[in-house]
Short mmCIF file of C-alpha atoms in Angstrom, two decimals:
data_model
loop_
_atom_site.label_atom_id
_atom_site.label_comp_id
_atom_site.label_asym_id
_atom_site.label_seq_id
_atom_site.Cartn_x
_atom_site.Cartn_y
_atom_site.Cartn_z
CA MET J 1480 0.00 0.00 0.00
CA LEU J 1481 1.22 3.52 -0.78
CA TYR J 1482 1.03 6.13 1.97
CA PRO J 1483 1.06 9.95 1.67
CA SER J 1484 4.59 11.32 1.88
CA SER J 1485 3.77 14.23 4.24
CA PRO J 1486 1.03 15.44 6.60
CA ARG J 1487 -0.13 17.98 3.99
CA ALA J 1488 -0.30 15.25 1.33
CA ALA J 1489 -2.32 13.15 3.76
CA LEU J 1490 -4.76 16.02 4.26
CA LEU J 1491 -5.08 16.44 0.50
CA VAL J 1492 -5.95 12.76 0.10
CA LEU J 1493 -8.43 13.04 2.98
CA SER J 1494 -10.03 16.10 1.40
CA GLN J 1495 -10.56 14.28 -1.91
CA LEU J 1496 -11.95 11.23 -0.12
CA LEU J 1497 -14.41 13.44 1.75
CA ALA J 1498 -15.68 14.78 -1.57
CA VAL J 1499 -16.79 11.27 -2.47
CA THR J 1500 -17.78 10.10 1.01
CA PHE J 1501 -20.10 13.04 1.58
CA ALA J 1502 -21.53 13.02 -1.91
CA THR J 1503 -25.08 12.96 -0.50
CA ILE J 1504 -26.75 16.24 -1.40
CA TYR J 1505 -28.16 18.33 1.43
CA PRO J 1506 -31.95 18.04 0.95
CA TYR J 1507 -33.45 21.32 -0.22
CA ASP J 1508 -35.62 22.76 -2.97
CA TYR J 1509 -32.74 24.62 -4.59
CA SER J 1510 -35.00 26.14 -7.22
CA SER J 1511 -36.77 28.08 -4.47
CA LEU J 1512 -33.64 30.03 -3.57
CA SER J 1513 -32.81 33.58 -4.59
CA CYS J 1514 -29.91 35.88 -3.85
CA PRO J 1515 -30.03 37.16 -0.26
CA ALA J 1516 -31.55 40.60 0.16
CA SER J 1517 -29.18 41.32 3.05
CA GLY J 1518 -25.43 40.90 3.32
CA LEU J 1519 -26.08 39.16 6.63
CA SER J 1520 -28.14 36.38 5.02
CA THR J 1521 -26.65 33.24 3.51
CA LEU J 1522 -27.66 30.33 1.29
CA PRO J 1523 -27.14 26.59 1.93
CA THR J 1524 -24.93 24.41 -0.23
CA PRO J 1525 -25.26 20.75 -1.27
CA THR J 1526 -22.21 19.56 0.69
CA TYR J 1527 -22.23 21.72 3.81
CA GLY J 1528 -25.90 22.68 4.29
CA GLU J 1529 -26.92 25.63 6.46
CA GLN J 1530 -24.82 25.33 9.61
CA GLY J 1531 -21.72 27.44 10.21
CA THR J 1532 -22.25 29.87 7.32
CA ILE J 1533 -20.38 33.19 7.38
CA PHE J 1534 -21.25 34.94 4.12
CA THR J 1535 -22.60 34.34 0.61
CA VAL J 1536 -21.87 36.01 -2.72
CA CYS J 1537 -24.59 35.48 -5.29
CA SER J 1538 -25.71 36.42 -8.80
CA SER J 1539 -28.72 35.48 -10.91
CA ILE J 1540 -29.66 35.98 -14.54
CA GLU J 1541 -32.14 34.80 -17.16
CA ILE J 1542 -30.59 33.11 -20.18
CA ASN J 1543 -32.47 32.52 -23.40
CA ALA J 1544 -31.33 28.93 -23.81
CA PRO J 1545 -32.47 25.51 -22.53
CA PRO J 1546 -31.13 24.33 -19.15
CA SER J 1547 -29.08 21.48 -20.65
CA LEU J 1548 -27.09 23.90 -22.80
CA VAL J 1549 -26.44 26.18 -19.84
CA ARG J 1550 -25.31 23.24 -17.71
CA ASP J 1551 -22.92 22.05 -20.41
CA ALA J 1552 -21.35 25.52 -20.51
CA VAL J 1553 -21.01 25.69 -16.72
CA LEU J 1554 -19.41 22.22 -16.60
CA GLY J 1555 -17.30 22.82 -19.72
CA PHE J 1556 -14.30 23.88 -17.67
CA SER J 1557 -11.84 23.39 -20.53
CA SER J 1558 -13.62 26.20 -22.42
CA TYR J 1559 -13.71 28.79 -19.63
CA ASN J 1560 -10.87 30.68 -21.28
CA LEU J 1561 -13.20 31.40 -24.22
CA TRP J 1562 -15.80 33.34 -22.28
CA ASN J 1563 -15.18 33.72 -18.54
CA THR J 1564 -13.50 36.97 -17.45
CA PHE J 1565 -13.48 35.85 -13.79
CA VAL J 1566 -12.26 32.24 -13.97
CA ILE J 1567 -9.93 32.74 -16.90
CA SER J 1568 -8.58 29.18 -17.04
CA VAL J 1569 -9.05 25.79 -15.38
CA SER J 1570 -6.37 23.12 -15.01
CA LEU J 1571 -7.79 19.60 -15.10
CA PRO J 1572 -6.42 16.12 -14.31
CA SER J 1573 -4.40 14.51 -17.09
CA ASN J 1574 -7.06 11.84 -17.57
CA VAL J 1575 -9.71 14.47 -18.40
CA THR J 1576 -9.41 15.65 -21.99
CA SER J 1577 -13.00 16.70 -22.68
CA THR J 1578 -15.48 18.55 -20.50
CA PRO J 1579 -18.30 18.22 -19.63
CA ALA J 1580 -18.28 14.68 -21.10
CA GLN J 1581 -15.58 13.40 -18.74
CA ASP J 1582 -16.50 15.38 -15.62
CA TYR J 1583 -16.91 13.30 -12.46
CA ALA J 1584 -17.73 13.91 -8.80
CA GLY J 1585 -14.51 14.29 -6.85
CA MET J 1586 -12.60 15.69 -9.85
CA PRO J 1587 -9.84 18.07 -8.67
CA MET J 1588 -9.34 21.34 -10.55
CA VAL J 1589 -7.21 24.46 -10.26
CA PHE J 1590 -8.97 27.73 -11.07
CA THR J 1591 -7.03 30.78 -12.19
CA THR J 1592 -9.08 33.86 -11.41
CA SER J 1593 -8.85 37.53 -12.29
CA GLY J 1594 -10.19 40.63 -10.54
CA LEU J 1595 -10.00 39.58 -6.89
CA VAL J 1596 -6.64 41.20 -6.15
CA PRO J 1597 -5.91 44.26 -8.34
CA GLY J 1598 -3.01 43.63 -10.69
CA PHE J 1599 -2.68 39.94 -9.90
CA ASN J 1600 -4.26 36.65 -10.93
CA THR J 1601 -5.05 34.21 -8.15
CA THR J 1602 -5.45 30.43 -8.04
CA SER J 1603 -7.61 28.11 -5.99
CA ASN J 1604 -7.91 24.35 -5.73
CA GLU J 1605 -11.46 23.13 -6.30
CA ILE J 1606 -13.24 19.76 -6.24
CA LEU J 1607 -16.32 19.01 -8.35
CA THR J 1608 -19.06 17.82 -5.99
CA VAL J 1609 -22.33 17.73 -7.99
CA VAL J 1610 -22.40 16.88 -11.70
CA ASP J 1611 -25.81 15.70 -12.84
CA TYR J 1612 -28.44 16.36 -10.16
CA GLU J 1613 -31.97 16.92 -11.48
CA ASP J 1614 -35.15 17.62 -9.53
CA VAL J 1615 -38.52 19.38 -9.70
CA GLY J 1616 -39.20 22.32 -7.42
CA ASP J 1617 -42.30 22.78 -5.28
CA ASP J 1618 -43.59 25.13 -7.98
CA GLY J 1619 -43.46 22.30 -10.53
CA LYS J 1620 -40.51 23.67 -12.47
CA PRO J 1621 -37.65 21.24 -13.27
CA TYR J 1622 -34.15 22.32 -12.37
CA LEU J 1623 -30.55 21.18 -12.69
CA LEU J 1624 -27.88 21.55 -10.01
CA VAL J 1625 -24.09 21.47 -10.30
CA ALA J 1626 -21.50 22.45 -7.70
CA TRP J 1627 -17.85 22.49 -6.74
CA ARG J 1628 -16.14 23.30 -3.48
CA TYR J 1629 -12.93 24.99 -2.41
CA ASP J 1630 -10.17 22.62 -1.31
CA ASP J 1631 -7.95 24.33 1.26
CA GLY J 1632 -5.65 21.30 1.51
CA LEU J 1633 -6.41 21.15 5.25
CA ALA J 1634 -9.56 19.04 5.12
CA GLY J 1635 -11.69 22.18 5.59
CA PHE J 1636 -10.05 23.46 8.76
CA GLY J 1637 -8.65 26.50 6.96
CA ALA J 1638 -11.73 27.42 4.95
CA ARG J 1639 -14.84 25.71 3.64
CA ALA J 1640 -16.76 27.09 0.68
CA GLU J 1641 -18.95 25.68 -2.06
CA HIS J 1642 -20.17 27.16 -5.35
CA PRO J 1643 -23.50 25.73 -6.54
CA VAL J 1644 -25.26 26.71 -9.77
CA VAL J 1645 -29.01 26.09 -10.10
CA ILE J 1646 -30.53 26.20 -13.58
CA THR J 1647 -34.32 26.35 -13.54
CA ASP J 1648 -36.39 25.59 -16.63
CA LEU J 1649 -38.65 28.59 -17.37
CA GLY J 1650 -40.12 26.97 -20.50
CA ASN J 1651 -39.88 28.33 -24.04
CA SER J 1652 -36.17 27.34 -24.12
CA SER J 1653 -35.15 29.78 -21.40
CA SER J 1654 -33.49 29.30 -18.02
CA TRP J 1655 -33.15 31.12 -14.73
CA VAL J 1656 -29.61 30.71 -13.41
CA LEU J 1657 -28.69 31.23 -9.77
CA SER J 1658 -24.96 31.10 -8.99
CA TRP J 1659 -23.62 31.56 -5.47
CA GLU J 1660 -20.78 30.69 -3.15
CA THR J 1661 -21.21 30.31 0.59
CA TYR J 1662 -18.28 30.48 2.98
CA TYR J 1663 -18.25 28.69 6.32
CA VAL J 1664 -16.41 28.92 9.61
CA GLY J 1665 -12.67 28.33 9.16
CA LEU J 1666 -9.30 29.72 10.13
CA GLU J 1667 -8.89 31.54 6.79
CA THR J 1668 -12.47 32.68 6.23
CA GLY J 1669 -11.95 36.09 7.85
CA LEU J 1670 -9.21 36.92 5.35
CA ILE J 1671 -11.33 35.74 2.43
CA ALA J 1672 -14.20 37.94 3.67
CA LEU J 1673 -12.02 40.99 2.94
CA LEU J 1674 -12.46 40.13 -0.76
CA LYS J 1675 -16.25 39.87 -0.56
CA SER J 1676 -16.93 43.04 -2.57
CA ASN J 1677 -14.56 41.96 -5.35
CA LEU J 1678 -16.02 38.45 -5.30
CA GLN J 1679 -19.51 39.88 -5.75
CA SER J 1680 -18.44 42.04 -8.68
CA GLN J 1681 -16.77 39.09 -10.38
CA PHE J 1682 -19.78 36.82 -9.80
CA ASP J 1683 -21.99 39.41 -11.53
CA ALA J 1684 -19.52 39.66 -14.42
CA GLN J 1685 -19.37 35.88 -14.70
CA SER J 1686 -23.16 35.64 -14.98
CA ALA J 1687 -23.20 38.21 -17.77
CA ASP J 1688 -20.35 36.37 -19.51
CA LEU J 1689 -22.23 33.07 -19.27
CA LYS J 1690 -25.38 34.59 -20.76
CA ALA J 1691 -23.49 36.12 -23.69
CA TYR J 1692 -21.57 32.90 -24.35
CA VAL J 1693 -24.51 30.50 -24.20
CA GLU J 1694 -26.87 32.66 -26.20
CA GLY J 1695 -24.10 33.06 -28.78
CA LEU J 1696 -24.05 29.27 -29.23
CA LEU J 1697 -27.62 29.21 -30.56
#
């Protein structure tokens, strides 16, 4: 048996195992959610639920395209460089050559982001947590859910955060897209909170980018 070569490597392995072990989605009608009206309010996430939340950044937009096309764009990480001015590139495992076709729960990724720290690009390790969840809301509208979470390399002790995207079918080949990220109690969360305003601006830009890209595919 092979063992991790260092405590940090062991934590990384544990973090990836947790992504699979806790793959059960927190039960909620995600199509009923909307962006919080107050900066003090938060939204639940599929992995971490409602307990221990600190803050949420959120953006929503209507896209004139069917939900399946929107989901493919959101999960098409290898094409982010073509349209996304926030997450400008995504590094994927060597065994993944096509997204979204080869996406899988537990897939590690490295996001390169722009606009959070003026003059610098930043990177974050992420793990895909929800790939193909489908449900029908209490209002009878079908919706799709995808999500990925931040991997701090410390099994969540430094910071826990998850970014879900809900795509609700409005009919007539149009979709309502709600994209948010909720941050939870952790040793690093207070520092991340200093970037909340920039995060919000970039989430809004990303939603507009997604709309322009997807509608341009039709």
